Amino acid sequence: MIKIRYFGSLKETLNTTEEQLDWQKGLTTDKLLQELRQRDATWAEALAEKNVFRLVVNQQVVYQPVAIKEGDEVAVLPPVTGG
Amino acid sequence: MISVSIQTEPFNSLQEESRLQTTASDCGAMVSFKGMVRGHDQQQPLSHLYLEHFPQVTEQEIERIIKSAQARWHFSSCLVIHRVGKLTVGEDIVLVMVAAKHRKEAFHAAEFIMDYLKTEAPFWKKEFFLDGTSQWVTAKESDTKEKQQWSN
């Protein structure tokens, strides 16, 4: 299993704060996003490239696609509005 | 000294300035920026803001921003406090203080840190208006442009 967490507006748009999914061999952050976008039009738009600011795997920001291991936690961050 | 704090409770900027100053030996300049909750945004009167962050990751990202500033300017001490949770109009949101030998290093570093805080640090603001409506604040192009000035 892997855990996926959503923040900010994504939580409301997708109506979920976190979820668990079965882990699959060869899973990467890119593949995970592609799979989530295929759920329906809402997910496709919410997780469109322009709406995903950054991914965080096990509390480490990742800047390039990385492999996801069994038990990992992946967080999806929408564009930030800090300060 | 580098100090990053994400907290719900208010901060006292004068106390923080004294705290930073004790760590800033051989410094001739201290620049301080404080951001507050405006009463209006997008023409609508605001009731309050709600700020969300990603514990640990947000702190890490702010430390990364401060290190980027240290790679550009020499400064000995920096303090960042960012509040989260419910914040009403007029309340303080953010405090950035930089102590350096010279004023320009302190000014530039403080401005750089604020520009990157607004565009890189994982915070999300939701506005609650007096008419009962609410909306998540979207990233502003003007903030991105402010940040881009540092890559020139």
PDB file of N, CA and C in Angstrom, chain A residues 5-9 11-12 53-54 56 59-61 63 73 75 77-83, chain B residues 52-54 56-57 60-61 64 82 117-126 136-139:
ATOM      1  N   ARG A   5      -1.445  12.005   0.068  1.00  0.00           N
ATOM      2  CA  ARG A   5      -2.026  13.125   0.820  1.00  0.00           C
ATOM      3  C   ARG A   5      -2.234  14.315  -0.116  1.00  0.00           C
ATOM      4  N   TYR A   6      -3.312  15.041   0.137  1.00  0.00           N
ATOM      5  CA  TYR A   6      -3.627  16.214  -0.676  1.00  0.00           C
ATOM      6  C   TYR A   6      -3.712  17.438   0.231  1.00  0.00           C
ATOM      7  N   PHE A   7      -3.303  18.580  -0.306  1.00  0.00           N
ATOM      8  CA  PHE A   7      -3.280  19.805   0.503  1.00  0.00           C
ATOM      9  C   PHE A   7      -4.071  20.930  -0.163  1.00  0.00           C
ATOM     10  N   GLY A   8      -4.372  21.953   0.636  1.00  0.00           N
ATOM     11  CA  GLY A   8      -4.988  23.182   0.142  1.00  0.00           C
ATOM     12  C   GLY A   8      -6.268  22.917  -0.626  1.00  0.00           C
ATOM     13  N   SER A   9      -6.418  23.627  -1.749  1.00  0.00           N
ATOM     14  CA  SER A   9      -7.650  23.526  -2.530  1.00  0.00           C
ATOM     15  C   SER A   9      -7.886  22.116  -3.070  1.00  0.00           C
ATOM     16  N   LYS A  11      -7.703  19.334  -1.583  1.00  0.00           N
ATOM     17  CA  LYS A  11      -8.490  18.528  -0.643  1.00  0.00           C
ATOM     18  C   LYS A  11      -9.980  18.698  -0.900  1.00  0.00           C
ATOM     19  N   GLU A  12     -10.361  19.971  -1.189  1.00  0.00           N
ATOM     20  CA  GLU A  12     -11.784  20.246  -1.391  1.00  0.00           C
ATOM     21  C   GLU A  12     -12.241  19.841  -2.789  1.00  0.00           C
ATOM     22  N   PHE A  53       1.941  21.793  -8.034  1.00  0.00           N
ATOM     23  CA  PHE A  53       3.156  22.585  -7.832  1.00  0.00           C
ATOM     24  C   PHE A  53       4.354  21.691  -7.565  1.00  0.00           C
ATOM     25  N   ARG A  54       4.147  20.688  -6.739  1.00  0.00           N
ATOM     26  CA  ARG A  54       5.278  19.866  -6.324  1.00  0.00           C
ATOM     27  C   ARG A  54       4.770  18.561  -5.719  1.00  0.00           C
ATOM     28  N   VAL A  56       5.846  15.462  -2.936  1.00  0.00           N
ATOM     29  CA  VAL A  56       6.704  15.212  -1.785  1.00  0.00           C
ATOM     30  C   VAL A  56       6.600  13.726  -1.455  1.00  0.00           C
ATOM     31  N   GLN A  59       8.126  12.989   2.885  1.00  0.00           N
ATOM     32  CA  GLN A  59       8.487  14.307   3.431  1.00  0.00           C
ATOM     33  C   GLN A  59       9.728  14.921   2.801  1.00  0.00           C
ATOM     34  N   GLN A  60      10.128  14.415   1.633  1.00  0.00           N
ATOM     35  CA  GLN A  60      11.219  15.022   0.876  1.00  0.00           C
ATOM     36  C   GLN A  60      10.659  15.508  -0.459  1.00  0.00           C
ATOM     37  N   VAL A  61      10.869  16.790  -0.731  1.00  0.00           N
ATOM     38  CA  VAL A  61      10.403  17.345  -2.004  1.00  0.00           C
ATOM     39  C   VAL A  61      11.164  16.684  -3.145  1.00  0.00           C
ATOM     40  N   TYR A  63      11.962  16.804  -7.313  1.00  0.00           N
ATOM     41  CA  TYR A  63      11.908  17.745  -8.430  1.00  0.00           C
ATOM     42  C   TYR A  63      11.842  17.021  -9.771  1.00  0.00           C
ATOM     43  N   GLU A  73       4.844   7.394   1.347  1.00  0.00           N
ATOM     44  CA  GLU A  73       3.796   8.425   1.436  1.00  0.00           C
ATOM     45  C   GLU A  73       4.098   9.479   0.369  1.00  0.00           C
ATOM     46  N   ALA A  75       2.805  13.113  -1.224  1.00  0.00           N
ATOM     47  CA  ALA A  75       1.918  14.276  -1.022  1.00  0.00           C
ATOM     48  C   ALA A  75       1.878  15.091  -2.304  1.00  0.00           C
ATOM     49  N   LEU A  77       1.075  18.682  -3.825  1.00  0.00           N
ATOM     50  CA  LEU A  77       0.929  20.073  -3.385  1.00  0.00           C
ATOM     51  C   LEU A  77       0.398  20.944  -4.523  1.00  0.00           C
ATOM     52  N   PRO A  78      -0.696  21.662  -4.296  1.00  0.00           N
ATOM     53  CA  PRO A  78      -1.158  22.629  -5.293  1.00  0.00           C
ATOM     54  C   PRO A  78      -0.284  23.875  -5.237  1.00  0.00           C
ATOM     55  N   PRO A  79      -0.420  24.793  -6.219  1.00  0.00           N
ATOM     56  CA  PRO A  79       0.387  26.015  -6.189  1.00  0.00           C
ATOM     57  C   PRO A  79       0.287  26.715  -4.832  1.00  0.00           C
ATOM     58  N   VAL A  80       1.423  27.204  -4.348  1.00  0.00           N
ATOM     59  CA  VAL A  80       1.462  27.753  -2.987  1.00  0.00           C
ATOM     60  C   VAL A  80       1.132  29.246  -2.984  1.00  0.00           C
ATOM     61  N   THR A  81       0.653  29.704  -1.850  1.00  0.00           N
ATOM     62  CA  THR A  81       0.307  31.133  -1.692  1.00  0.00           C
ATOM     63  C   THR A  81       0.770  31.580  -0.316  1.00  0.00           C
ATOM     64  N   GLY A  82       2.081  31.514  -0.105  1.00  0.00           N
ATOM     65  CA  GLY A  82       2.610  31.811   1.224  1.00  0.00           C
ATOM     66  C   GLY A  82       2.915  33.269   1.453  1.00  0.00           C
ATOM     67  N   GLY A  83       3.312  33.588   2.663  1.00  0.00           N
ATOM     68  CA  GLY A  83       3.786  34.910   3.023  1.00  0.00           C
ATOM     69  C   GLY A  83       2.710  35.955   3.181  1.00  0.00           C
TER      70      GLY A  83
ATOM     71  N   GLU B  52      -2.916  27.056   5.781  1.00  0.00           N
ATOM     72  CA  GLU B  52      -2.543  25.651   5.975  1.00  0.00           C
ATOM     73  C   GLU B  52      -1.084  25.472   5.561  1.00  0.00           C
ATOM     74  N   HIS B  53      -0.396  24.536   6.197  1.00  0.00           N
ATOM     75  CA  HIS B  53       0.968  24.229   5.771  1.00  0.00           C
ATOM     76  C   HIS B  53       1.188  22.717   5.836  1.00  0.00           C
ATOM     77  N   PHE B  54       2.392  22.293   5.507  1.00  0.00           N
ATOM     78  CA  PHE B  54       2.745  20.866   5.508  1.00  0.00           C
ATOM     79  C   PHE B  54       3.842  20.721   6.557  1.00  0.00           C
ATOM     80  N   GLN B  56       6.855  20.012   8.886  1.00  0.00           N
ATOM     81  CA  GLN B  56       8.216  19.530   8.589  1.00  0.00           C
ATOM     82  C   GLN B  56       8.662  19.915   7.180  1.00  0.00           C
ATOM     83  N   VAL B  57       7.827  19.630   6.185  1.00  0.00           N
ATOM     84  CA  VAL B  57       8.232  19.950   4.816  1.00  0.00           C
ATOM     85  C   VAL B  57       8.317  21.477   4.637  1.00  0.00           C
ATOM     86  N   GLN B  60      11.463  22.689   6.219  1.00  0.00           N
ATOM     87  CA  GLN B  60      12.623  22.320   5.372  1.00  0.00           C
ATOM     88  C   GLN B  60      12.758  23.261   4.186  1.00  0.00           C
ATOM     89  N   GLU B  61      11.627  23.576   3.573  1.00  0.00           N
ATOM     90  CA  GLU B  61      11.663  24.436   2.384  1.00  0.00           C
ATOM     91  C   GLU B  61      12.100  25.855   2.745  1.00  0.00           C
ATOM     92  N   ARG B  64      15.748  25.829   3.174  1.00  0.00           N
ATOM     93  CA  ARG B  64      16.396  25.777   1.852  1.00  0.00           C
ATOM     94  C   ARG B  64      16.443  27.180   1.238  1.00  0.00           C
ATOM     95  N   HIS B  82       6.311  32.148  10.679  1.00  0.00           N
ATOM     96  CA  HIS B  82       5.115  32.173   9.837  1.00  0.00           C
ATOM     97  C   HIS B  82       3.973  31.585  10.635  1.00  0.00           C
ATOM     98  N   LEU B 117       9.481  32.909  -0.188  1.00  0.00           N
ATOM     99  CA  LEU B 117       8.455  32.400   0.738  1.00  0.00           C
ATOM    100  C   LEU B 117       7.087  32.399   0.058  1.00  0.00           C
ATOM    101  N   LYS B 118       6.803  33.476  -0.661  1.00  0.00           N
ATOM    102  CA  LYS B 118       5.475  33.611  -1.272  1.00  0.00           C
ATOM    103  C   LYS B 118       5.247  32.622  -2.405  1.00  0.00           C
ATOM    104  N   THR B 119       6.319  32.155  -3.021  1.00  0.00           N
ATOM    105  CA  THR B 119       6.148  31.337  -4.224  1.00  0.00           C
ATOM    106  C   THR B 119       6.652  29.904  -4.088  1.00  0.00           C
ATOM    107  N   GLU B 120       7.415  29.625  -3.038  1.00  0.00           N
ATOM    108  CA  GLU B 120       8.021  28.288  -2.930  1.00  0.00           C
ATOM    109  C   GLU B 120       7.666  27.548  -1.641  1.00  0.00           C
ATOM    110  N   ALA B 121       7.379  28.287  -0.591  1.00  0.00           N
ATOM    111  CA  ALA B 121       7.134  27.610   0.691  1.00  0.00           C
ATOM    112  C   ALA B 121       5.702  27.065   0.716  1.00  0.00           C
ATOM    113  N   PRO B 122       5.542  25.811   1.132  1.00  0.00           N
ATOM    114  CA  PRO B 122       4.206  25.198   1.106  1.00  0.00           C
ATOM    115  C   PRO B 122       3.245  25.774   2.160  1.00  0.00           C
ATOM    116  N   PHE B 123       2.614  26.872   1.771  1.00  0.00           N
ATOM    117  CA  PHE B 123       1.510  27.459   2.540  1.00  0.00           C
ATOM    118  C   PHE B 123       0.353  27.662   1.573  1.00  0.00           C
ATOM    119  N   TRP B 124      -0.850  27.499   2.086  1.00  0.00           N
ATOM    120  CA  TRP B 124      -2.042  27.740   1.260  1.00  0.00           C
ATOM    121  C   TRP B 124      -3.015  28.586   2.074  1.00  0.00           C
ATOM    122  N   LYS B 125      -3.463  29.681   1.440  1.00  0.00           N
ATOM    123  CA  LYS B 125      -4.348  30.622   2.134  1.00  0.00           C
ATOM    124  C   LYS B 125      -5.768  30.472   1.632  1.00  0.00           C
ATOM    125  N   LYS B 126      -6.705  30.452   2.559  1.00  0.00           N
ATOM    126  CA  LYS B 126      -8.117  30.497   2.181  1.00  0.00           C
ATOM    127  C   LYS B 126      -8.715  31.769   2.760  1.00  0.00           C
ATOM    128  N   TRP B 136     -10.063  29.760  -1.943  1.00  0.00           N
ATOM    129  CA  TRP B 136      -8.621  29.566  -1.812  1.00  0.00           C
ATOM    130  C   TRP B 136      -7.929  30.638  -2.643  1.00  0.00           C
ATOM    131  N   VAL B 137      -6.884  31.208  -2.108  1.00  0.00           N
ATOM    132  CA  VAL B 137      -6.109  32.205  -2.851  1.00  0.00           C
ATOM    133  C   VAL B 137      -5.295  31.473  -3.912  1.00  0.00           C
ATOM    134  N   THR B 138      -5.355  31.993  -5.133  1.00  0.00           N
ATOM    135  CA  THR B 138      -4.576  31.362  -6.196  1.00  0.00           C
ATOM    136  C   THR B 138      -3.214  32.050  -6.298  1.00  0.00           C
ATOM    137  N   ALA B 139      -2.257  31.329  -6.833  1.00  0.00           N
ATOM    138  CA  ALA B 139      -0.906  31.885  -6.977  1.00  0.00           C
ATOM    139  C   ALA B 139      -0.961  33.093  -7.905  1.00  0.00           C
TER     140      ALA B 139
END
